[in-house]
Tab-separated table of C-alpha atoms in Angstrom:
chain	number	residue	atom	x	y	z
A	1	UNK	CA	-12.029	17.409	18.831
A	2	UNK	CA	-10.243	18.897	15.999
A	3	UNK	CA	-10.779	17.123	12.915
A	4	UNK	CA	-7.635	14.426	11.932
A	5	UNK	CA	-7.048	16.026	8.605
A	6	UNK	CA	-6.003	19.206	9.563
A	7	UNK	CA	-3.049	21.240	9.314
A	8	UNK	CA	0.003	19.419	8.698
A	9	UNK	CA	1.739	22.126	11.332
A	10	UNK	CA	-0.598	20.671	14.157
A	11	UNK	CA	-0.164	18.495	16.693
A	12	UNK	CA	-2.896	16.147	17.457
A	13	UNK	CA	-4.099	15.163	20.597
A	14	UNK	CA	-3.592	11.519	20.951
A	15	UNK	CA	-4.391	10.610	24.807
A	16	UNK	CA	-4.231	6.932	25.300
A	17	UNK	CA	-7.595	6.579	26.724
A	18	UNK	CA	-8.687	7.778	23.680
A	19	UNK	CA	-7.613	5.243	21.453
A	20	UNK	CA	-6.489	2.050	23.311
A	21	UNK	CA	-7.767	-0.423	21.383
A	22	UNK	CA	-7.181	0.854	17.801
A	23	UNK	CA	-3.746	0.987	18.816
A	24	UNK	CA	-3.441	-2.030	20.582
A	25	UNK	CA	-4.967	-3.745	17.206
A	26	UNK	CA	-2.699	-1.692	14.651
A	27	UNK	CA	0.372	-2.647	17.008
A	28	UNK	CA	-0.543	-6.330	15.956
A	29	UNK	CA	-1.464	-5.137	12.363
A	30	UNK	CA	2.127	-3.673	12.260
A	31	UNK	CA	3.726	-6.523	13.388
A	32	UNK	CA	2.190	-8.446	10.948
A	33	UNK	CA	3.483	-6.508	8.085
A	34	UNK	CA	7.148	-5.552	9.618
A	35	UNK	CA	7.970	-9.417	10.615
A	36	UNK	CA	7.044	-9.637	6.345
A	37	UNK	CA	9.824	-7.165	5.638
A	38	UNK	CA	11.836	-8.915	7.899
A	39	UNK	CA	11.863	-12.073	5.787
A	40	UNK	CA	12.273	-10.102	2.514
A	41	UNK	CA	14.866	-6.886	3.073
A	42	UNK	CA	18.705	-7.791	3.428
A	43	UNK	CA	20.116	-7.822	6.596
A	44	UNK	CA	21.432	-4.361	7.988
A	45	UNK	CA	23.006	-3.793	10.974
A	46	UNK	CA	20.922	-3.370	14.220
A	47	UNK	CA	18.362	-4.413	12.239
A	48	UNK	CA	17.650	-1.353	10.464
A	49	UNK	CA	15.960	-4.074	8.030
A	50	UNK	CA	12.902	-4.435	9.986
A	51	UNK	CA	11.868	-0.944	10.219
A	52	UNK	CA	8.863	0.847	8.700
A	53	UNK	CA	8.953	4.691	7.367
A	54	UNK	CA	6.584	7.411	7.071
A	55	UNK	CA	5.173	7.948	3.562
A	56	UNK	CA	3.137	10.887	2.376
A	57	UNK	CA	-0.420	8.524	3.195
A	58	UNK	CA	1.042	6.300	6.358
A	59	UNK	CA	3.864	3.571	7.070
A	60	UNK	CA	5.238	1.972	4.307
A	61	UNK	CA	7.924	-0.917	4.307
A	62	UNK	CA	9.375	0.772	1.192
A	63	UNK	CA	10.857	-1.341	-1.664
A	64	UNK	CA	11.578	-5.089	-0.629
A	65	UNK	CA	12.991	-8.030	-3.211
A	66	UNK	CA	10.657	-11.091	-4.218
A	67	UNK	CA	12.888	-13.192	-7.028
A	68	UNK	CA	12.797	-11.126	-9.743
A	69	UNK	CA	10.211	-8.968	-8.515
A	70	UNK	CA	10.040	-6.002	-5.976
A	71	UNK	CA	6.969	-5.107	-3.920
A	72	UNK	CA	6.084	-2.443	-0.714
A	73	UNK	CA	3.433	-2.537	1.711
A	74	UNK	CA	1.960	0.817	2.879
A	75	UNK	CA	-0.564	1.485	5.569
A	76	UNK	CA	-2.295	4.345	3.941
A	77	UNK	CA	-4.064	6.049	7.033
A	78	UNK	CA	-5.871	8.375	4.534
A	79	UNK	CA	-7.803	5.899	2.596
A	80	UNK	CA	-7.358	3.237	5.079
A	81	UNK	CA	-6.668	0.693	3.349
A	82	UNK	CA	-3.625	-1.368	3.411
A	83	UNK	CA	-1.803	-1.274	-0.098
A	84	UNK	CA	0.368	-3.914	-1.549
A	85	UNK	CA	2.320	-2.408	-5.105
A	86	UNK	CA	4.384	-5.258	-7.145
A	87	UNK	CA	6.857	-3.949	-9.713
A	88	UNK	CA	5.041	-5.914	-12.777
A	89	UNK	CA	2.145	-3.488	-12.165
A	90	UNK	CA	-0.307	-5.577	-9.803
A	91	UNK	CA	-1.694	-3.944	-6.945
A	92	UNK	CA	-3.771	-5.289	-4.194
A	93	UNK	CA	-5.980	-3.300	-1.514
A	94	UNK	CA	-7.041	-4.523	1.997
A	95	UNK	CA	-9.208	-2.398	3.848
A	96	UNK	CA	-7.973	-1.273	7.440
A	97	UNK	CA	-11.478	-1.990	9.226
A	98	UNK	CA	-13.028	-3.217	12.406
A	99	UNK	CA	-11.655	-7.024	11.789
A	100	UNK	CA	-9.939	-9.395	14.133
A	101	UNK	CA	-6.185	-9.749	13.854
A	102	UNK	CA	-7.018	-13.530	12.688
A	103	UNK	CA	-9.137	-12.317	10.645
A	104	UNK	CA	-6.955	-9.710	9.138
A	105	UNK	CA	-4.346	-12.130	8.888
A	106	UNK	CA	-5.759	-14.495	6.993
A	107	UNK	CA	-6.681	-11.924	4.295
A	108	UNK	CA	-3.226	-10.687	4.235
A	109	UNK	CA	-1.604	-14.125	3.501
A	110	UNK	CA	-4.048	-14.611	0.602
A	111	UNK	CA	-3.443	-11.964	-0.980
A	112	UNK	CA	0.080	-12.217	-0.863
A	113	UNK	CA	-0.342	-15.485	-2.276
A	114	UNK	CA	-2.231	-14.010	-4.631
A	115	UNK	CA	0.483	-12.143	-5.832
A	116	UNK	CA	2.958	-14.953	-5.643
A	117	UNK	CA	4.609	-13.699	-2.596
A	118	UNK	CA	5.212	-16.472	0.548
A	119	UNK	CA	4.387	-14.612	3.601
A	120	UNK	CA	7.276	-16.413	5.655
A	121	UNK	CA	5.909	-14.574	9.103
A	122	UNK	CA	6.345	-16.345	12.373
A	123	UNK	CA	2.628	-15.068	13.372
A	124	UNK	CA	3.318	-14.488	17.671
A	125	UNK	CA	3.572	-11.245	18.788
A	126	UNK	CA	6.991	-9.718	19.880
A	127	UNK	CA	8.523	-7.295	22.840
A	128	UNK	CA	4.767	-7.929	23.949
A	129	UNK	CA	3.216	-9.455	27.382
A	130	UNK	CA	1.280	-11.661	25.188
A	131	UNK	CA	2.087	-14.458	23.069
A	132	UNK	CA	-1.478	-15.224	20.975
A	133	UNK	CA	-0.642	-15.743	17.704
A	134	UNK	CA	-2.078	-14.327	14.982
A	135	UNK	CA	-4.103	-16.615	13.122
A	136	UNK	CA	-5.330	-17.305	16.407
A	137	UNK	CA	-6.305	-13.360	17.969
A	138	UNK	CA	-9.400	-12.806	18.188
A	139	UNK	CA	-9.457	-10.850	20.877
A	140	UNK	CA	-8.364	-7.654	19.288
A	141	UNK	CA	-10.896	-6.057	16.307
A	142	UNK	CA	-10.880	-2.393	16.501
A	143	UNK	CA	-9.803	0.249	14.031
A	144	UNK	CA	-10.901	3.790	14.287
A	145	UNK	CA	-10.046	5.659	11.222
A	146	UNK	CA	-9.912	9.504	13.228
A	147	UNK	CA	-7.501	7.556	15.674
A	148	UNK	CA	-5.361	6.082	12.992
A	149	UNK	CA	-5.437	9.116	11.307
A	150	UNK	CA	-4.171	11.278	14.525
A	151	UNK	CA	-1.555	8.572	15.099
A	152	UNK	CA	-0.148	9.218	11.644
A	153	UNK	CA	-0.620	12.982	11.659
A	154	UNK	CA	1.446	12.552	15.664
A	155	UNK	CA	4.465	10.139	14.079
A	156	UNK	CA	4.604	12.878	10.636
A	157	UNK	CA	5.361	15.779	13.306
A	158	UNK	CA	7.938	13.537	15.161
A	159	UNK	CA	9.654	12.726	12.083
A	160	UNK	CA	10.209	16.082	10.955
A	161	UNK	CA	11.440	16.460	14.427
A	162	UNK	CA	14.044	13.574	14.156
A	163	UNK	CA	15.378	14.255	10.726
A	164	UNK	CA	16.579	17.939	11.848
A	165	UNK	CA	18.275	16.443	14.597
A	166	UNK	CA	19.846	13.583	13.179
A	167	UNK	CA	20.923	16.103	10.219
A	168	UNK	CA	23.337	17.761	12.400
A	169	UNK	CA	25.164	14.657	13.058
A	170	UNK	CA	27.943	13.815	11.093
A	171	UNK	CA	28.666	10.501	12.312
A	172	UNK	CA	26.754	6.841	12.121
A	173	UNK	CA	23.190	7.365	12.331
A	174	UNK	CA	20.070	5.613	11.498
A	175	UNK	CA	17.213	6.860	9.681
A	176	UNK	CA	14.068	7.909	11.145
A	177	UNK	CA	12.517	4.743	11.169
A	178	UNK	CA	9.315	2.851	12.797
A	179	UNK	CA	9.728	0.005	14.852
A	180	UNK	CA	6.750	-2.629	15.121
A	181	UNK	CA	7.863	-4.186	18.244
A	182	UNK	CA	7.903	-1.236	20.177
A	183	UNK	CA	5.618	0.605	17.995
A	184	UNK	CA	7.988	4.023	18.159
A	185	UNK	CA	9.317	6.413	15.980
A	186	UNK	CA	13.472	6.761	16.311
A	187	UNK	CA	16.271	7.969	15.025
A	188	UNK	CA	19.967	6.648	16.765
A	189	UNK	CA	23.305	7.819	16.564
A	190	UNK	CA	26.405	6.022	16.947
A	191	UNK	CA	29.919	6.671	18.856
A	192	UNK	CA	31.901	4.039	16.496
A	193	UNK	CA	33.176	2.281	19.885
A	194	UNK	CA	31.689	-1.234	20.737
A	195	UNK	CA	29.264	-1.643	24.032
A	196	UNK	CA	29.196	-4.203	26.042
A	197	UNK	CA	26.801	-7.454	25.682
A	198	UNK	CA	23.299	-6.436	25.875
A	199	UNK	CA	21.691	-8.446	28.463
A	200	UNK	CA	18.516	-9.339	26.667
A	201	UNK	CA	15.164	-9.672	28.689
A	202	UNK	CA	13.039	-8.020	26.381
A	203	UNK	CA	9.628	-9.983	26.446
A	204	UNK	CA	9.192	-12.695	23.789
A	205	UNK	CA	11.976	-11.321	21.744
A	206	UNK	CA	14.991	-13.578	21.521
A	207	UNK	CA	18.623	-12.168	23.034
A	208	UNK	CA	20.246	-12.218	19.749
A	209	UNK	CA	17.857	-9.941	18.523
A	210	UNK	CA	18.849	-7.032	21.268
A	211	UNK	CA	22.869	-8.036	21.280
A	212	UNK	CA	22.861	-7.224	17.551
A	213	UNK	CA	21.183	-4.108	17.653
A	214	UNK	CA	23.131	-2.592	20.344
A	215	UNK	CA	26.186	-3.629	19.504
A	216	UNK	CA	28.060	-0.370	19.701
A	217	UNK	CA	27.537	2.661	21.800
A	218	UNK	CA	24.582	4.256	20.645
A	219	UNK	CA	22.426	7.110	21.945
A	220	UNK	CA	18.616	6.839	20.398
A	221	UNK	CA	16.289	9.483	20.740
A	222	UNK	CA	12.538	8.773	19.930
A	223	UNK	CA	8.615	8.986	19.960
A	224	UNK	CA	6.344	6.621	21.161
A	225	UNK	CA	2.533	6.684	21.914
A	226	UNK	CA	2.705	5.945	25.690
A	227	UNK	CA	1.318	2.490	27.428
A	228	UNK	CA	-1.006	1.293	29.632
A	229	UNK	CA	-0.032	1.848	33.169
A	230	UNK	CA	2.545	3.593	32.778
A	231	UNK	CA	2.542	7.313	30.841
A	232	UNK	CA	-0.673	7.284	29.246
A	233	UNK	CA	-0.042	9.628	26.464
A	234	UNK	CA	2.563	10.490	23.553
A	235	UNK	CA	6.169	11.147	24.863
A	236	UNK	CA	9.459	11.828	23.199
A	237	UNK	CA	12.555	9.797	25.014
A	238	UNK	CA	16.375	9.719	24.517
A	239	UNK	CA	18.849	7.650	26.107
């Protein structure tokens, strides 16, 4: 295979097979960290809150309020390492490693603490089959840094993709953002007309949580890694 650090003009090759249970772990990894922007970053409609964003090393949850303080969280998928920056100059460094989520967890929490930041994450899995909780998931402990790093290298290339087209839309439209539940890249556009009541459904994920963000007529269009069963590689998707 190609090495992960190529050039930035390449695709990668990212079958599913390949990398299951990396991605399957980071999914939970991500999770972790989005559900902790959730609790910090002011409400925005459709929950553009909760989103992640590509940074020039990974995902990062870009600048979030603590009291008086700011902080972001970035996956950085070159050093692998997950990065915590607080505005009074403390930094803290977690290494993205063959752990358990649990175990992973539990790091993460103290070192927030450490920086005098409350978590404030309900730690169960959304939009997922599953509901084992974090502190409690043991079950997933992989990480392989050439997978992580193709993953980036895939979701950089989408994003370039999405801002071009979102650029030539001079209505309501969201950024190019990440999304830990589904663990997909998108960028949405809006009519300005309201939809009607989403029905919900979407596993362990509350109704409120879709009725809000499709609210109004939307059309989304997207890249997401593929899943099990079903398309077993990368994909771009509108509706």
């Amino acid at each position: 295979m190609p090495p992960a650090h190529g050039r930035p003009d390449q695709w990668p090759s990212l079958p599913l097979a390949g990398w299951r249970d990396t991605y399957e772990t980071l999914h939970r990894l991500t999770q972790i960290v989005g559900k902790t922007r959730l609790s910090y970053a002011p409400m925005q409609n459709h929950w553009w809150n909760a989103t992640l964003y590509l940074s020039s090393h990974g995902l990062t949850t870009s600048v979030m309020p603590a009291g008086e303080q700011n902080f972001e969280i970035e996956f950085d998928f070159i050093e692998h390492a997950l990065v915590i920056r607080v505005s009074d100059g403390s930094t803290r460094s977690i290494p993205l490693r063959p752990v358990s989520v649990a175990d992973f967890y539990r790091e993460y929490v103290e070192t927030l603490k450490s920086l005098n930041i409350d978590a404030r994450i309900w730690p169960v899995p959304v939009e997922l089959p599953d509901t084992l909780r974090f502190d409690e998931d043991r079950t997933h402990a992989s990480y392989d840094p050439d997978s992580a790093a193709r993953f980036w290298h895939a979701i950089a290339q989408a994003d370039r993709v999405l801002k071009i087209f979102r650029g030539r839309f001079l209505g309501k439209s969201s950024p190019s953002h990440f999304w830990f539940g589904g663990f997909d890249l998108s960028c949405t556009s809006f009519s300005g007309r309201p939809a009607p009541r989403h029905p919900g459904g979407v596993p362990n994920c509350p109704d409120y949580v879709q009725i809000e963000a499709y609210s109004h007529e939307c059309m989304s269009v997207g890249w997401w890694p593929g899943t099990s069963g079903g398309l077993e590689e990368p994909a771009f998707y509108a509706y």
